[in-house]
Short mmCIF file of C-alpha atoms and ligand atoms in Angstrom, two decimals:
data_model
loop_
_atom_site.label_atom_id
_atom_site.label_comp_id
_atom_site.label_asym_id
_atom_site.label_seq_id
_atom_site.Cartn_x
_atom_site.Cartn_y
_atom_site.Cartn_z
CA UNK A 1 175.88 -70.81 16.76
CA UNK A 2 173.10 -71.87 14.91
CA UNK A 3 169.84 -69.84 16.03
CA UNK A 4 166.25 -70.69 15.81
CA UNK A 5 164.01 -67.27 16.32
CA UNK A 6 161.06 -70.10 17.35
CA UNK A 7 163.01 -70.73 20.37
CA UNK A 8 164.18 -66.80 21.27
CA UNK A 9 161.33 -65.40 24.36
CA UNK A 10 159.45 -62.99 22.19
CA UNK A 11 158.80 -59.13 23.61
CA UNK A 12 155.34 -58.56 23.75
CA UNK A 13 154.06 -56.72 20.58
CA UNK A 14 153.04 -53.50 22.03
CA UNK A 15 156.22 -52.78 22.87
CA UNK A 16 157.10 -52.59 19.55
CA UNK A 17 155.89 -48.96 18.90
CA UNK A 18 158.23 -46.21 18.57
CA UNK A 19 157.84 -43.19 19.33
CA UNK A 20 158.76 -40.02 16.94
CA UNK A 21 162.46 -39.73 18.62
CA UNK A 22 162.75 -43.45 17.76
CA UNK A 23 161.59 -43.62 14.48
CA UNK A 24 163.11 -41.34 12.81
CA UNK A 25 166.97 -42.10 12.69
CA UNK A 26 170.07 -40.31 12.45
CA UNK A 27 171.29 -40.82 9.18
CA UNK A 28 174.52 -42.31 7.63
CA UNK A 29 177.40 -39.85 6.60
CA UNK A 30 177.16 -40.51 2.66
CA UNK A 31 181.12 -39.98 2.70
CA UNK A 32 182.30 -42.52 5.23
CA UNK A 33 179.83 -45.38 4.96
CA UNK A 34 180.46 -49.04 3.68
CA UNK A 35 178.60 -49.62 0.83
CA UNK A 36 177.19 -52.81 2.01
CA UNK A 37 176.08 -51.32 4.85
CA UNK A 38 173.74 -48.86 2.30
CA UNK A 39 172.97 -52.11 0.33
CA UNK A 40 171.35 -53.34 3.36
CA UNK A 41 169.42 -50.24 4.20
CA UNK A 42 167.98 -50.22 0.83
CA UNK A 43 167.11 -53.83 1.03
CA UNK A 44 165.42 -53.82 4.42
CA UNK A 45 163.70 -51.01 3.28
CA UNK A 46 161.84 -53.18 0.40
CA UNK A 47 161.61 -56.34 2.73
CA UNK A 48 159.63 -53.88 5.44
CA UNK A 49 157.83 -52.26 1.96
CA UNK A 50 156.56 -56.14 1.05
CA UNK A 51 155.65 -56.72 4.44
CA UNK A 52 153.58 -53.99 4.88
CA UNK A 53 151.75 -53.95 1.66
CA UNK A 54 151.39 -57.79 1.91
CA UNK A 55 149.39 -57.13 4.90
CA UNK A 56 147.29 -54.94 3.51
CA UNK A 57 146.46 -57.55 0.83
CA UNK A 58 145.76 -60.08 3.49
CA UNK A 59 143.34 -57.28 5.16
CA UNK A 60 141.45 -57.00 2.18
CA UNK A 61 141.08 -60.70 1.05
CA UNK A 62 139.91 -61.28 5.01
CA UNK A 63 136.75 -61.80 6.60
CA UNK A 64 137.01 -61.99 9.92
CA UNK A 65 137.93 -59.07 11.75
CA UNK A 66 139.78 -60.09 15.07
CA UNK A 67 142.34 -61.57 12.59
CA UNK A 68 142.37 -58.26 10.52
CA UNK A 69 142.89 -56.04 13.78
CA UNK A 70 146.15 -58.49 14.78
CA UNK A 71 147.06 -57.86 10.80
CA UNK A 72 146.75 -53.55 11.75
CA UNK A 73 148.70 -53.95 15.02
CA UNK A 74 151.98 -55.55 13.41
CA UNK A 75 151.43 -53.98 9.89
CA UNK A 76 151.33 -50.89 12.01
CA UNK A 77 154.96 -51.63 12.98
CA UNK A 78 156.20 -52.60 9.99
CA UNK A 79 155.17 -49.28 8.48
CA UNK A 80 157.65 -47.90 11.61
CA UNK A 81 160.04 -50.05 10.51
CA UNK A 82 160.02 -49.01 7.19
CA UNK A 83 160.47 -45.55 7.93
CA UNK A 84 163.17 -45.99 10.81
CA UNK A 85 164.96 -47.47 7.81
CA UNK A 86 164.39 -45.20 4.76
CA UNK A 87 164.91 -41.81 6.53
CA UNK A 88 168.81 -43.49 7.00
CA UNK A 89 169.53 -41.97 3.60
CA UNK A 90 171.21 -38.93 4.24
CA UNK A 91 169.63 -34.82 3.13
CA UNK A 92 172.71 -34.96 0.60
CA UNK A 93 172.39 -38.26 -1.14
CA UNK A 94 170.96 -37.58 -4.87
CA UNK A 95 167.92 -39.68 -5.95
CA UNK A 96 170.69 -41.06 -9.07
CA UNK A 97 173.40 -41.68 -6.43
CA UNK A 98 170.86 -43.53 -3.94
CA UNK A 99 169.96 -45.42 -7.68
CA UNK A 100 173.49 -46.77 -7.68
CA UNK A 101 172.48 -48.04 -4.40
CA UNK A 102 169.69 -49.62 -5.49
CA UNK A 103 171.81 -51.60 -8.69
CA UNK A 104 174.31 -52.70 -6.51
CA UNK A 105 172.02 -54.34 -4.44
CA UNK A 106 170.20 -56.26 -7.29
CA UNK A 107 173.94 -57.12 -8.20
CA UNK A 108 175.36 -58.35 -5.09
CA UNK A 109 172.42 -59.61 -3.61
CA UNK A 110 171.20 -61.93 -6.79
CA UNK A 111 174.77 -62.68 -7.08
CA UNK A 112 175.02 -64.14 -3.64
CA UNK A 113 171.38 -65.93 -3.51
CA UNK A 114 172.09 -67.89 -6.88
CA UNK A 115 175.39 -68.87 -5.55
CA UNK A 116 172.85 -70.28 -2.35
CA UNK A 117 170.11 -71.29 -4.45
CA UNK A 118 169.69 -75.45 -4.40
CA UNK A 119 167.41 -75.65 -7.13
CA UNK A 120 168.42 -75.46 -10.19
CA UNK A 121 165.85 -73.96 -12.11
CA UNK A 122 165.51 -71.18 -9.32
CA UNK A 123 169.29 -70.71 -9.87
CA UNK A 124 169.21 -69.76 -13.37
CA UNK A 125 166.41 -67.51 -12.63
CA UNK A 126 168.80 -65.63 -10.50
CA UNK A 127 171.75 -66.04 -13.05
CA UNK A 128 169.71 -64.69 -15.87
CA UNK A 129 168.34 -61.36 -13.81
CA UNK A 130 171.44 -60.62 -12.70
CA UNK A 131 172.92 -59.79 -15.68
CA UNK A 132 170.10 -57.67 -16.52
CA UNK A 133 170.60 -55.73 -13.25
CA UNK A 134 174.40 -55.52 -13.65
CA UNK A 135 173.92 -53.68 -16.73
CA UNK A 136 171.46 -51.03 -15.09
CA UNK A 137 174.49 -50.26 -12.90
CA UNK A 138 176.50 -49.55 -15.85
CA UNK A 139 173.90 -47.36 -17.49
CA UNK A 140 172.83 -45.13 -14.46
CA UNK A 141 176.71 -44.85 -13.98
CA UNK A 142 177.28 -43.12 -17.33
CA UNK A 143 174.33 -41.05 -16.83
CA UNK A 144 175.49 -40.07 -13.10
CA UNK A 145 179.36 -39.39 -14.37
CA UNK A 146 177.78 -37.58 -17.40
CA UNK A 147 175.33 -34.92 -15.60
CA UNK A 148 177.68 -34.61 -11.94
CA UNK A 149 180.66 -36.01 -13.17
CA UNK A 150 180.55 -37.78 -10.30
CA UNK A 151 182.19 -41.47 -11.10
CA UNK A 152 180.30 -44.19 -9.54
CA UNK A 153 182.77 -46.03 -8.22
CA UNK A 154 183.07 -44.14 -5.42
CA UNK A 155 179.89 -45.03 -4.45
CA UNK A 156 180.31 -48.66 -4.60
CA UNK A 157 183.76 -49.02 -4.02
CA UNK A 158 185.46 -51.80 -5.52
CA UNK A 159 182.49 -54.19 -4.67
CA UNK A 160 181.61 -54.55 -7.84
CA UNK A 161 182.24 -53.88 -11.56
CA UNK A 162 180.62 -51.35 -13.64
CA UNK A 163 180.61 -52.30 -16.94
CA UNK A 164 178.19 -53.22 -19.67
CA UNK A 165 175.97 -57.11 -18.79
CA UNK A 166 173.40 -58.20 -21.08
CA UNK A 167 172.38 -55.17 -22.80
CA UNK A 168 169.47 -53.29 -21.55
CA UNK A 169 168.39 -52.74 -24.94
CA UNK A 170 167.93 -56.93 -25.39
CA UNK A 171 166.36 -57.08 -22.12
CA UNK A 172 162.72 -55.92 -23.16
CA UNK A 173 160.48 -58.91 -23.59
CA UNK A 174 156.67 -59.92 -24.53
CA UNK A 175 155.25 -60.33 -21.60
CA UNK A 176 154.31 -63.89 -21.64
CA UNK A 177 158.04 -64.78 -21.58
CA UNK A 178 158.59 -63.60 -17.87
CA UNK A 179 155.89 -66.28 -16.36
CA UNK A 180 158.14 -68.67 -15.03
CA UNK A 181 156.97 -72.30 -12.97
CA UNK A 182 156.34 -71.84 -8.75
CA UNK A 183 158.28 -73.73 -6.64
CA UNK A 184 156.49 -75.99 -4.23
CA UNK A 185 156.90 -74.58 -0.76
CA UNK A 186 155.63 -78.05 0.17
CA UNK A 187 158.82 -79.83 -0.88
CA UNK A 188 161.45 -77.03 -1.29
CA UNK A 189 164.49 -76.29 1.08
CA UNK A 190 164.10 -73.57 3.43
CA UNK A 191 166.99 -71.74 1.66
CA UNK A 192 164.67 -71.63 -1.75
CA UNK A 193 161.61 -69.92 0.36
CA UNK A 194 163.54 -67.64 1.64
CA UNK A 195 165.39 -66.33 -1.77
CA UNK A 196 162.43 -66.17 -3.70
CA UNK A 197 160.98 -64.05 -1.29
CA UNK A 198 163.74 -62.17 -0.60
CA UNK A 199 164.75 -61.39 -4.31
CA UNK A 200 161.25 -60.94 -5.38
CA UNK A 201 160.34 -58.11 -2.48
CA UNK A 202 164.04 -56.48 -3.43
CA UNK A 203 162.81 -56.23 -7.26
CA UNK A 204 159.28 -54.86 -6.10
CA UNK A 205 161.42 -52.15 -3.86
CA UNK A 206 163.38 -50.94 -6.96
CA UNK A 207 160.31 -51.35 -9.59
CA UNK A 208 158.27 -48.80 -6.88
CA UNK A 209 161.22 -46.56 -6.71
CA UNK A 210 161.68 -46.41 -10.44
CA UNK A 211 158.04 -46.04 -11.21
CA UNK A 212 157.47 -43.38 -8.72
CA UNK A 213 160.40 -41.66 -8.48
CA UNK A 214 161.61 -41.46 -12.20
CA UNK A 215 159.88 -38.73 -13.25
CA UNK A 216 160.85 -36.26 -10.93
CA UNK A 217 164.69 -36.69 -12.39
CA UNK A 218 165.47 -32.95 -13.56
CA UNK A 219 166.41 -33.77 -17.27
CA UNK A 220 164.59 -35.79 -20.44
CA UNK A 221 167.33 -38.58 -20.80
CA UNK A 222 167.30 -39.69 -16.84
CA UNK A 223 163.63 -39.01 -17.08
CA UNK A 224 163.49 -41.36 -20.25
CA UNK A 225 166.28 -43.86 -18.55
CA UNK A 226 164.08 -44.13 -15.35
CA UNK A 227 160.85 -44.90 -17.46
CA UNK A 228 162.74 -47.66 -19.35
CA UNK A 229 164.35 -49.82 -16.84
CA UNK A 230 161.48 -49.10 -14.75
CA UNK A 231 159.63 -50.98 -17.68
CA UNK A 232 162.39 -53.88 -16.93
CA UNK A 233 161.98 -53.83 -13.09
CA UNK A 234 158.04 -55.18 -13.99
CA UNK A 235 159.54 -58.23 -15.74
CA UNK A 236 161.61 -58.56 -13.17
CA UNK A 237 159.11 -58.90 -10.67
CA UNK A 238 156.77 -60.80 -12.61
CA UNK A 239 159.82 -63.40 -13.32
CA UNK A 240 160.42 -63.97 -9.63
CA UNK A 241 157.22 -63.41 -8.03
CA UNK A 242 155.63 -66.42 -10.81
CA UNK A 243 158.47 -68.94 -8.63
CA UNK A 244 156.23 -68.03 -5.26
CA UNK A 245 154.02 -71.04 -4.49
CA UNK A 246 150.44 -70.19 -5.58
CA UNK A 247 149.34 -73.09 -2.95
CA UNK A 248 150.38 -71.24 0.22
CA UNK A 249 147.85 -69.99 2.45
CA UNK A 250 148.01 -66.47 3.53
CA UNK A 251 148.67 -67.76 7.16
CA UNK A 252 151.34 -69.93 5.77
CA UNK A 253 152.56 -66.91 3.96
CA UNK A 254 152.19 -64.57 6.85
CA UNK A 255 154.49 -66.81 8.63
CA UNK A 256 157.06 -66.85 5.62
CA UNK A 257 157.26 -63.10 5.89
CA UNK A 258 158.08 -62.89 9.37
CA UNK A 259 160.79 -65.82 9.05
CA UNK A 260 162.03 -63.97 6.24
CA UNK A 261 162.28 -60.96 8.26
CA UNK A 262 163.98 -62.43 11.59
CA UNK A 263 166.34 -64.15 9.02
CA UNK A 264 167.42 -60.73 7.26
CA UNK A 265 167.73 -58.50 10.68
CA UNK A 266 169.56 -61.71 12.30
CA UNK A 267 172.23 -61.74 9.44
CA UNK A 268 172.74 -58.36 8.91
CA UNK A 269 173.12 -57.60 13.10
CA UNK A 270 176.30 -60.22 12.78
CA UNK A 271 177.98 -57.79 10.13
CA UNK A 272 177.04 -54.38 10.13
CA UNK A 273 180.09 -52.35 11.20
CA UNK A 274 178.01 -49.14 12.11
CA UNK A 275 176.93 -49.21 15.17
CA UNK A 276 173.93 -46.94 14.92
CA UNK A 277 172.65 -48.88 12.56
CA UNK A 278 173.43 -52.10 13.71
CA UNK A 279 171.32 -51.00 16.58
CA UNK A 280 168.57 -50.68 14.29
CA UNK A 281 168.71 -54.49 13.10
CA UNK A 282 168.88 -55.31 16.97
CA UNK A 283 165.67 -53.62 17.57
CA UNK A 284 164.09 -54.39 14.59
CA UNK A 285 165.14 -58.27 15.29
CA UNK A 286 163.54 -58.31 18.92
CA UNK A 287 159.89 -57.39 17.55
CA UNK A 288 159.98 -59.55 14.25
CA UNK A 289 160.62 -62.38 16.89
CA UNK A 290 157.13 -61.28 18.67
CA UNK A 291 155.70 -60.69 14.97
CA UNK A 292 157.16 -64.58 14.35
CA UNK A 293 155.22 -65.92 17.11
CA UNK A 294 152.16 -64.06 16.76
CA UNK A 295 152.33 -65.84 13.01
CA UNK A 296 152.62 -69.08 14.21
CA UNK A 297 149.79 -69.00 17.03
CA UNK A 298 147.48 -67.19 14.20
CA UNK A 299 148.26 -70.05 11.95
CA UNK A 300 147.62 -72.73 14.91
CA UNK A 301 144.63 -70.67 15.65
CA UNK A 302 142.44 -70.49 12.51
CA UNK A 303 143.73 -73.05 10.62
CA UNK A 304 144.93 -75.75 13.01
CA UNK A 305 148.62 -76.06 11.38
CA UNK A 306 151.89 -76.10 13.48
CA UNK A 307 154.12 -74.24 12.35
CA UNK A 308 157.00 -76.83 11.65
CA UNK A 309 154.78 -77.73 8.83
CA UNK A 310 155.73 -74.30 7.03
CA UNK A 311 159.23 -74.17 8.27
CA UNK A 312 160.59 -77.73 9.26
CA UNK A 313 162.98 -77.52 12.26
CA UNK A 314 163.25 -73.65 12.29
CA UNK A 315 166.66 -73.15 12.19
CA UNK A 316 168.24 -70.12 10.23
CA UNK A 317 170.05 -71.61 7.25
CA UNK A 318 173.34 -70.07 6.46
CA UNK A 319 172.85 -66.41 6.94
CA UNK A 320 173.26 -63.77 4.30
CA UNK A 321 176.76 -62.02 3.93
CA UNK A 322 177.37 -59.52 1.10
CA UNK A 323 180.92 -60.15 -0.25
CA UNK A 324 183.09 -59.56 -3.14
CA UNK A 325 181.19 -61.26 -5.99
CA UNK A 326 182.81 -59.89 -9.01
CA UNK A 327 184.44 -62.82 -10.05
CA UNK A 328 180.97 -64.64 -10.30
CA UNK A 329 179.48 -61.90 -12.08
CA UNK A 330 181.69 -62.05 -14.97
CA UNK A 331 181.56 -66.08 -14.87
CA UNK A 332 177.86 -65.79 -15.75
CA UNK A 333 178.24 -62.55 -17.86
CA UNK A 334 180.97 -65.07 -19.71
CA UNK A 335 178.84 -68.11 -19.95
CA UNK A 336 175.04 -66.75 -20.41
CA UNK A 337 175.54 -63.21 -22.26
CA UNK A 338 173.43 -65.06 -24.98
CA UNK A 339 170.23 -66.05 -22.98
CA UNK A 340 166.89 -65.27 -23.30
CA UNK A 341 163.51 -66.19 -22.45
CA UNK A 342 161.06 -68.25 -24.19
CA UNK A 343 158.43 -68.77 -22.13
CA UNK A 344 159.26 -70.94 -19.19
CA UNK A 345 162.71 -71.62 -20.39
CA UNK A 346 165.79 -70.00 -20.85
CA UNK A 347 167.77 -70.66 -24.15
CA UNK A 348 170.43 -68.55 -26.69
CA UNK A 349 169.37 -66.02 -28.83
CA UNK A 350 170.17 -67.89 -31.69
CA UNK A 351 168.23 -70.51 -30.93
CA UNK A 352 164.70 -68.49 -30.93
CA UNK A 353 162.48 -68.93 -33.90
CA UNK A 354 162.36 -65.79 -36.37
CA UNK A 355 158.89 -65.68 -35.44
CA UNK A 356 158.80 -65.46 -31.59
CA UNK A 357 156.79 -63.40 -29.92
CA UNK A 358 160.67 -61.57 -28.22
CA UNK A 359 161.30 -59.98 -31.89
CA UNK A 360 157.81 -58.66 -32.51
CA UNK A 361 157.70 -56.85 -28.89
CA UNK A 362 161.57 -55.60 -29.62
CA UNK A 363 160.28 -54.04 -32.87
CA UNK A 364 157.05 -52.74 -31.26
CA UNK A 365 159.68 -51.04 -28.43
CA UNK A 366 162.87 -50.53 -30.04
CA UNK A 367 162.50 -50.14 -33.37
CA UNK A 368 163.79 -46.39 -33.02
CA UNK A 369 167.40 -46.95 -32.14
CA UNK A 370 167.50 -43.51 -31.08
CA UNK A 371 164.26 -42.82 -29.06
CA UNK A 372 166.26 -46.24 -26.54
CA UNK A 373 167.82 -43.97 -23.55
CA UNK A 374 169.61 -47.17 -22.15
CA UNK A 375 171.40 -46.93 -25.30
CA UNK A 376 171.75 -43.10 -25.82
CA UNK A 377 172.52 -42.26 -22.14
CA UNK A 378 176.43 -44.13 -23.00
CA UNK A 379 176.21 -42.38 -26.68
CA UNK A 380 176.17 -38.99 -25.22
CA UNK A 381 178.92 -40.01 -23.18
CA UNK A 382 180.65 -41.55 -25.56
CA UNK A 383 180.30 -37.78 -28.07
CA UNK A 384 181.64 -36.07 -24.83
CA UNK A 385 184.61 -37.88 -23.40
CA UNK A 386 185.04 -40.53 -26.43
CA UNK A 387 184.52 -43.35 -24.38
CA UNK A 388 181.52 -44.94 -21.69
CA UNK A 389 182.10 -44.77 -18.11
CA UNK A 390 183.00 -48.12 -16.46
CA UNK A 391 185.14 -49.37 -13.55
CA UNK A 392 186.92 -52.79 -14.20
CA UNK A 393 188.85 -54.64 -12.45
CA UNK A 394 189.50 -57.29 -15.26
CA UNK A 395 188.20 -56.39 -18.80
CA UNK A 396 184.66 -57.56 -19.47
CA UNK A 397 184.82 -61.64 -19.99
CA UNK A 398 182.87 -61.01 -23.97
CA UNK A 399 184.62 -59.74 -26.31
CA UNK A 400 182.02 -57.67 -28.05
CA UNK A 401 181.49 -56.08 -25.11
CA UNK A 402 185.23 -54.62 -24.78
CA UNK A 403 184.71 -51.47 -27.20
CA UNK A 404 184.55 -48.62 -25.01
CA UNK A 405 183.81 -46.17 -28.00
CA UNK A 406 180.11 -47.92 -29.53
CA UNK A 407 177.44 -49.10 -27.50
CA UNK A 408 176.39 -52.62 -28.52
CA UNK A 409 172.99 -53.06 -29.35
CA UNK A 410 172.79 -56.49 -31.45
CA UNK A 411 174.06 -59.06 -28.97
CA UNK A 412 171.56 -61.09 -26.81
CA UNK A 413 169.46 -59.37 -29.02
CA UNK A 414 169.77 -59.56 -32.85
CA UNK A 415 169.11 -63.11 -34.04
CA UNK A 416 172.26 -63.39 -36.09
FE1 FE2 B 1 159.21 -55.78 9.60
FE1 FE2 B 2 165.91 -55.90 -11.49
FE1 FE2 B 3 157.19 -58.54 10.57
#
């Protein structure tokens, strides 16, 4: 059944609040849950995180002050939101184990937007990314089965692979290269609004966690590993949040939000298989519907604009599923291994001049081999048990990246 949340009887806002009992939640048994069912925690937990401090942006950049209290009043339950969702995670789940968490969702969730993603351009921003992402997963893995021995495949199942993607290493750019061309929200199909946004407040989510919680890791390499992909969590950002359109107002983008939110709670109520929690994405649904409608009246209201001129017929596209994407994963890994950025563009290593701006910020970064903790986090593990930690279920798709026993550091990255 195809649902349109503009249509659903909202509850009246108010009625939104929580009390204490309510908001905070009993959390998931770290030993018996689905993985995708964390993946979606931690993503609604950076959707609610964006909406909240996008609000307070609005607030700021506002003048008139009855539209600034009906900002406080939803923001106000967002920040509920938020917290009904974090506190899920469980006394007993380790800051590097929720991590794992946090790289499976850039995996499967990228993974599954660029294999929705009409426009092409937006596509390969989502190809190239994900690669990037896939090979924090493998990193944090070593370092988790290296200080717990805990492998972490047992955290993610058989979801997804954990093995090396573009090296993290070749991932560190000038930071011209990660301004990338907006979409126009004007033109573009209501599936390429709402990836965008989604994949742009998931990055944000996991740069904040990084750059806040990395430092309270209790040794120097995860301290050192946080810091550095931390550092690759801001390109990230800046690469997706440059395909936002510029041109929307902040009603328009108010609106957006809210969508964005009914969308996610909508599509994750269908398939969560715990019930506590799927009772959470019910209730959570029910006031982003009022939320929704209080959007669309504010946007009628001060700037005389219906809402079917943000969001043309209303209608949920296909809704978001996690599934088994491993076989897409190593597609890409397969085909674009070689990519990088030059400026707006995407082309192969080889192809960069020996001048670009990418070598002279790689030598600026890397040019101590051994002060990289991407790299030396699967060295150490390599001196201790001979080879890196990864969980296959076909061998990686490029070749140099088969050799369990040395970490590569030259491809996607050297220009030879
Ligand atoms: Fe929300
Ligand atoms: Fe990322
Ligand atoms: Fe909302």
């Amino acid at each position: 059944m195809i649902m349109n949340p503009f249509e659903q009887k909202p509850i009246k806002m108010e009625d939104g609040i929580m009390d204490w009992a309510t908001v905070y939640p009993t959390p998931y048994n770290k030993q018996t849950v689905d993985p995708y069912t964390k993946v979606r925690i931690i993503l609604m937990n950076g959707i609610e995180v964006e909406s909240t401090m996008f609000k307070h942006q609005f607030h700021r950049n506002c003048q008139n002050n009855d539209l600034r209290r009906e900002l406080a009043m939803s923001r106000r339950i967002e920040q509920q939101q938020q917290k009904h969702i974090n506190w899920l995670k469980p006394i007993d789940e380790t800051q590097l184990e929720t991590t794992i968490g946090y790289e499976h969702v850039a995996v499967d969730l990228t993974a599954w937007l660029a294999q929705n993603e009409p426009d092409p351009y937006v596509k390969q921003a989502l190809d190239f990314a994900l690669l990037e992402d896939f090979d924090h997963l493998y990193r944090y893995s070593n370092l988790l089965d290296l200080d717990s021995q805990i492998p972490a495949q047992k955290l993610v199942k058989s979801y997804v692979d954990i093995t090396p993607g573009r090296p993290t290493i070749a991932e560190h750019r000038f930071p011209f290269d990660s301004v990338k061309n907006p979409v126009n929200f004007k033109t573009a199909d209501i599936r390429t609004m709402l990836n965008t946004l989604i994949i742009t407040s998931g990055e944000q989510q996991t740069m904040n966690f990084y750059m806040n919680l990395g430092n309270t890791y209790y040794n120097d390499l995860g301290r050192q590993l946080y810091l550095e992909i931390a550092m690759i969590e801001e390109q990230h950002v800046s690469h997706y949040g440059a395909l936002l359109d510029p041109n929307c107002t902040w009603l328009e983008n108010l609106l957006l939000h809210e969508y964005m939110e009914c969308y996610l709670y909508y599509s994750f109520y269908q398939d969560e298989l715990d019930t506590n929690v799927k009772s959470i994405w019910e209730m959570h649904l029910q006031q982003e519907i009022a939320h929704l409608h209080k959007a669309a009246d504010l946007l009628k209201q001060y700037e005389n604009k219906d809402w079917q001129q943000v969001i043309p017929g209303g209608a949920f596209p296909k809704l978001l599923q996690f599934h088994d994407t491993r076989d897409y994963v190593r597609q890409i890994l397969g085909q674009q291994i070689q990519l990088t950025a030059n400026r707006e563009q995407y082309i192969p290593i080889i192809d960069l001049p020996r001048d670009h701006e990418y070598f002279f910020y790689q030598d600026r970064m890397n040019h101590d081999l051994n002060a990289v903790a991407s790299h030396n986090v699967v060295v150490q593990h390599q001196q201790k048990y001979n080879v890196d930690y990864r969980a296959e279920s076909e061998t990686n798709p490029v070749q140099e990246l088969t050799d369990r026993t040395t970490d590569n550091t030259k491809i996607a990255r050297s220009p030879n």
